[in-house]
Amino acid sequence: GAVVSQHPSWVICKSGTSVKIECRSLDFQATTMFWYRQFPKQSLMLMATSNEGSKATYEQGVEKDKFLINHASLTLSTLTVTSAHPEDSSFYICSALRDRTPPEQYFGPGTRLTVT
Amino acid sequence: AQTVTQSQPEMSVQEAETVTLSCTYDTSESDYYLFWYKQPPSRQMILVIRQEAYKQQNATENRFSVNFQKAAKSFSLKISDSQLGDAAMYFCAFITQGGSEKLVFGKGMKLTVNP
């Protein structure tokens, strides 16, 4: 199957700082990527849909000024958590949509963010 | 509203036995795809099996098969000859074709495989 990478896999940052997470589709071009957040023992919660060359579409309740998403190329989307607080600590997962029939989503390995 | 319901939060199975994970969903769309994803302790999401709603034949992938009942909006996963490596969280999901193309996930079910 296709490969999606995320970097970093684990990051600790201090409260008030910003942290950027990268998501790359390594062997296909992805017009659309998705960012999820997952709390322990829970399902994936979609935060936003990232579209190459246009603004991201955020799900209801997700602060777009806190979670900045940039999809600058067909293989890279970034999520920046701005002015991070301890409550932003979570597991963040990205996925890339391979545009075929049926559509296929490939998931990155996730990034564990800890805000101290 | 589009929803996925996994009513059993946890299940266990003996190694080499068979287990069935249940899933029901709700959508008003007629064209969609159903998935089972596995999330082992590494937390990497892995696609287990996929079913196209327009296909009557149930999908199979080695030890994994589904029972797709479109009228009942039911999509269960059967794991045969369970192995220790099957222990994971399992998520049922679907995506509509021509809609938002966002995966709709269930809450997940934790499967334990006992040796």
Tab-separated table of C-alpha atoms in Angstrom:
chain	number	residue	atom	x	y	z
A	1	GLY	CA	0.000	0.000	0.000
A	2	ALA	CA	0.864	3.644	-0.252
A	3	VAL	CA	3.002	5.293	2.401
A	4	VAL	CA	2.284	8.399	4.408
A	5	SER	CA	4.864	9.742	6.818
A	6	GLN	CA	4.548	12.108	9.733
A	7	HIS	CA	7.233	14.088	11.447
A	8	PRO	CA	7.935	14.276	14.266
A	9	SER	CA	6.543	11.099	15.768
A	10	TRP	CA	6.799	12.561	19.244
A	11	VAL	CA	7.243	16.119	20.436
A	12	ILE	CA	7.280	17.901	23.782
A	13	CYS	CA	6.846	21.641	23.866
A	14	LYS	CA	6.354	24.278	26.505
A	15	SER	CA	3.065	25.996	27.043
A	16	GLY	CA	2.752	29.078	24.859
A	17	THR	CA	5.038	27.892	22.105
A	18	SER	CA	4.069	26.625	18.662
A	19	VAL	CA	4.802	23.275	17.119
A	20	LYS	CA	4.583	22.133	13.513
A	21	ILE	CA	3.723	18.622	12.384
A	22	GLU	CA	4.431	17.523	8.835
A	23	CYS	CA	2.493	14.968	6.829
A	24	ARG	CA	3.916	13.656	3.574
A	25	SER	CA	2.538	11.263	0.998
A	26	LEU	CA	5.651	9.489	-0.205
A	27	ASP	CA	4.553	7.695	-3.342
A	28	PHE	CA	1.471	9.462	-4.630
A	29	GLN	CA	0.124	12.968	-4.989
A	30	ALA	CA	-2.636	13.915	-2.616
A	31	THR	CA	-4.893	16.824	-3.414
A	32	THR	CA	-6.680	16.228	-0.162
A	33	MET	CA	-5.286	15.381	3.244
A	34	PHE	CA	-7.038	15.086	6.558
A	35	TRP	CA	-5.979	15.866	10.112
A	36	TYR	CA	-7.368	13.915	13.018
A	37	ARG	CA	-7.010	14.069	16.739
A	38	GLN	CA	-7.294	10.992	18.889
A	39	PHE	CA	-7.721	10.907	22.646
A	40	PRO	CA	-6.782	7.756	24.578
A	41	LYS	CA	-9.134	4.854	23.970
A	42	GLN	CA	-11.293	6.933	21.646
A	43	SER	CA	-11.963	7.096	17.965
A	44	LEU	CA	-10.405	9.485	15.505
A	45	MET	CA	-11.907	12.946	15.500
A	46	LEU	CA	-11.618	14.810	12.219
A	47	MET	CA	-10.219	18.270	12.750
A	48	ALA	CA	-9.924	19.586	9.231
A	49	THR	CA	-9.682	18.766	5.558
A	50	SER	CA	-6.605	20.148	3.868
A	51	ASN	CA	-6.803	20.946	0.163
A	52	GLU	CA	-3.737	21.694	-1.900
A	53	GLY	CA	-3.618	25.306	-2.939
A	54	SER	CA	-6.644	26.410	-0.965
A	55	LYS	CA	-7.747	27.052	2.577
A	56	ALA	CA	-8.433	24.157	4.861
A	57	THR	CA	-11.965	23.294	5.851
A	58	TYR	CA	-12.307	22.994	9.606
A	59	GLU	CA	-14.820	20.877	11.452
A	60	GLN	CA	-17.227	22.551	13.812
A	61	GLY	CA	-15.628	23.412	17.122
A	62	VAL	CA	-12.045	23.351	15.860
A	63	GLU	CA	-10.241	26.665	16.264
A	64	LYS	CA	-8.681	27.488	12.922
A	65	ASP	CA	-6.462	30.170	14.437
A	66	LYS	CA	-5.014	27.654	16.865
A	67	PHE	CA	-4.607	24.783	14.444
A	68	LEU	CA	-3.089	26.248	11.296
A	69	ILE	CA	-3.071	23.976	8.296
A	70	ASN	CA	-1.056	24.538	5.161
A	71	HIS	CA	-1.160	22.265	2.125
A	72	ALA	CA	1.541	23.836	0.029
A	73	SER	CA	2.208	20.954	-2.333
A	74	LEU	CA	0.601	17.746	-3.508
A	75	THR	CA	2.750	15.726	-1.124
A	76	LEU	CA	2.961	17.884	1.991
A	77	SER	CA	0.497	19.207	4.520
A	78	THR	CA	1.462	20.782	7.807
A	79	LEU	CA	-0.424	21.309	11.042
A	80	THR	CA	0.851	24.032	13.346
A	81	VAL	CA	-0.464	24.129	16.874
A	82	THR	CA	-0.065	27.745	17.906
A	83	SER	CA	0.301	28.951	21.484
A	84	ALA	CA	0.013	25.392	22.692
A	85	HIS	CA	-1.543	24.609	26.039
A	86	PRO	CA	-1.564	21.365	28.037
A	87	GLU	CA	-5.091	20.614	26.829
A	88	ASP	CA	-3.706	20.439	23.283
A	89	SER	CA	-1.703	17.388	24.310
A	90	SER	CA	-2.967	14.538	22.179
A	91	PHE	CA	-2.210	12.123	19.365
A	92	TYR	CA	-2.499	13.729	15.947
A	93	ILE	CA	-2.929	11.615	12.831
A	94	CYS	CA	-2.933	12.697	9.223
A	95	SER	CA	-4.217	10.835	6.210
A	96	ALA	CA	-3.834	11.364	2.498
A	97	LEU	CA	-6.576	10.707	-0.017
A	98	ARG	CA	-5.586	8.818	-3.128
A	99	ASP	CA	-7.994	9.990	-5.750
A	100	ARG	CA	-9.216	6.843	-7.411
A	101	THR	CA	-12.371	4.769	-7.456
A	102	PRO	CA	-12.988	3.771	-4.790
A	103	PRO	CA	-11.212	6.552	-2.919
A	104	GLU	CA	-8.386	5.316	-0.693
A	105	GLN	CA	-7.167	6.994	2.455
A	106	TYR	CA	-3.731	6.185	3.781
A	107	PHE	CA	-2.826	7.105	7.313
A	108	GLY	CA	0.376	8.422	8.767
A	109	PRO	CA	1.838	6.827	11.902
A	110	GLY	CA	0.723	9.709	14.092
A	111	THR	CA	2.411	12.342	16.252
A	112	ARG	CA	2.208	12.404	20.014
A	113	LEU	CA	2.207	15.980	21.286
A	114	THR	CA	2.848	16.719	24.937
A	115	VAL	CA	2.570	20.299	26.126
A	116	THR	CA	4.150	21.006	29.497
B	1	ALA	CA	-26.783	12.546	9.804
B	2	GLN	CA	-24.149	10.005	8.882
B	3	THR	CA	-23.208	7.744	11.735
B	4	VAL	CA	-21.444	4.482	12.495
B	5	THR	CA	-22.320	2.419	15.539
B	6	GLN	CA	-20.101	-0.205	17.077
B	7	SER	CA	-22.133	-1.426	19.992
B	8	GLN	CA	-19.503	-3.678	21.574
B	9	PRO	CA	-16.645	-1.671	23.109
B	10	GLU	CA	-14.599	-4.766	23.881
B	11	MET	CA	-14.419	-8.400	22.865
B	12	SER	CA	-12.066	-11.269	23.466
B	13	VAL	CA	-11.352	-14.423	21.519
B	14	GLN	CA	-9.189	-17.459	21.987
B	15	GLU	CA	-6.301	-17.901	19.629
B	16	ALA	CA	-7.315	-19.925	16.547
B	17	GLU	CA	-11.016	-19.278	17.164
B	18	THR	CA	-13.384	-17.116	15.131
B	19	VAL	CA	-14.809	-13.788	16.220
B	20	THR	CA	-17.330	-11.429	14.660
B	21	LEU	CA	-17.283	-7.681	15.176
B	22	SER	CA	-20.545	-5.869	14.592
B	23	CYS	CA	-21.137	-2.525	12.937
B	24	THR	CA	-24.197	-0.643	11.783
B	25	TYR	CA	-24.238	2.621	9.919
B	26	ASP	CA	-26.635	5.235	8.713
B	27	THR	CA	-26.494	7.292	5.557
B	28	SER	CA	-29.008	8.552	3.055
B	29	GLU	CA	-26.515	8.146	0.226
B	30	SER	CA	-26.811	5.169	-2.064
B	31	ASP	CA	-23.215	5.112	-3.257
B	32	TYR	CA	-20.635	4.560	-0.564
B	33	TYR	CA	-17.792	2.375	0.610
B	34	LEU	CA	-17.362	0.593	3.900
B	35	PHE	CA	-14.128	-0.152	5.688
B	36	TRP	CA	-12.699	-1.917	8.660
B	37	TYR	CA	-9.507	-0.415	10.040
B	38	LYS	CA	-7.230	-1.942	12.629
B	39	GLN	CA	-5.198	0.137	15.077
B	40	PRO	CA	-2.641	-1.965	16.967
B	41	PRO	CA	-0.735	-0.624	19.988
B	42	SER	CA	1.640	1.173	17.610
B	43	ARG	CA	-1.420	3.313	16.723
B	44	GLN	CA	-0.788	3.030	12.984
B	45	MET	CA	-4.143	2.783	11.240
B	46	ILE	CA	-4.207	-0.227	8.925
B	47	LEU	CA	-6.888	-0.980	6.370
B	48	VAL	CA	-8.198	-4.491	6.968
B	49	ILE	CA	-10.927	-4.822	4.367
B	50	ARG	CA	-13.121	-2.738	2.089
B	51	GLN	CA	-16.602	-3.254	0.659
B	52	GLU	CA	-18.251	-1.346	-2.139
B	53	ALA	CA	-21.937	-0.799	-1.376
B	54	TYR	CA	-22.978	-1.586	-4.942
B	55	LYS	CA	-21.469	-5.056	-4.710
B	56	GLN	CA	-23.634	-7.814	-3.294
B	57	GLN	CA	-20.741	-10.189	-2.843
B	58	ASN	CA	-19.115	-9.978	0.552
B	59	ALA	CA	-15.470	-8.977	0.553
B	60	THR	CA	-12.813	-11.357	1.856
B	61	GLU	CA	-9.120	-10.869	2.586
B	62	ASN	CA	-7.453	-14.043	3.768
B	63	ARG	CA	-8.735	-14.657	7.318
B	64	PHE	CA	-10.931	-11.564	7.255
B	65	SER	CA	-14.395	-11.475	5.726
B	66	VAL	CA	-17.429	-9.273	6.019
B	67	ASN	CA	-21.156	-9.822	6.171
B	68	PHE	CA	-22.647	-6.860	4.359
B	69	GLN	CA	-26.404	-6.418	4.690
B	70	LYS	CA	-27.237	-3.241	2.779
B	71	ALA	CA	-30.925	-3.111	3.616
B	72	ALA	CA	-30.166	-3.492	7.298
B	73	LYS	CA	-27.161	-1.161	7.027
B	74	SER	CA	-25.037	-3.723	8.755
B	75	PHE	CA	-21.370	-4.456	8.098
B	76	SER	CA	-19.826	-7.044	10.398
B	77	LEU	CA	-16.254	-8.313	10.296
B	78	LYS	CA	-15.399	-11.947	10.833
B	79	ILE	CA	-11.875	-12.898	11.827
B	80	SER	CA	-11.122	-16.573	11.396
B	81	ASP	CA	-8.244	-18.468	13.003
B	82	SER	CA	-7.533	-15.520	15.295
B	83	GLN	CA	-3.899	-14.755	15.912
B	84	LEU	CA	-2.184	-12.850	18.696
B	85	GLY	CA	-1.298	-10.161	16.202
B	86	ASP	CA	-4.981	-9.491	15.606
B	87	ALA	CA	-5.238	-7.868	19.015
B	88	ALA	CA	-6.013	-4.219	18.345
B	89	MET	CA	-8.678	-1.564	18.209
B	90	TYR	CA	-10.963	-2.091	15.248
B	91	PHE	CA	-12.816	0.775	13.646
B	92	CYS	CA	-15.690	0.487	11.233
B	93	ALA	CA	-15.994	3.402	8.793
B	94	PHE	CA	-17.626	4.494	5.580
B	95	ILE	CA	-17.147	7.147	2.971
B	96	THR	CA	-19.651	8.404	0.448
B	97	GLN	CA	-18.793	8.750	-3.193
B	98	GLY	CA	-19.374	12.191	-4.574
B	99	GLY	CA	-20.037	13.654	-1.168
B	100	SER	CA	-17.552	15.175	1.183
B	101	GLU	CA	-15.295	12.105	0.980
B	102	LYS	CA	-14.695	12.251	4.681
B	103	LEU	CA	-14.435	8.973	6.496
B	104	VAL	CA	-17.078	8.542	9.162
B	105	PHE	CA	-15.732	6.374	11.970
B	106	GLY	CA	-17.352	4.324	14.655
B	107	LYS	CA	-16.124	4.559	18.238
B	108	GLY	CA	-14.039	1.452	17.879
B	109	MET	CA	-13.848	-1.913	19.559
B	110	LYS	CA	-10.941	-3.366	21.463
B	111	LEU	CA	-10.183	-6.963	20.543
B	112	THR	CA	-8.146	-9.115	22.897
B	113	VAL	CA	-6.750	-12.426	21.692
B	114	ASN	CA	-6.055	-14.928	24.442
B	115	PRO	CA	-3.313	-17.534	23.945
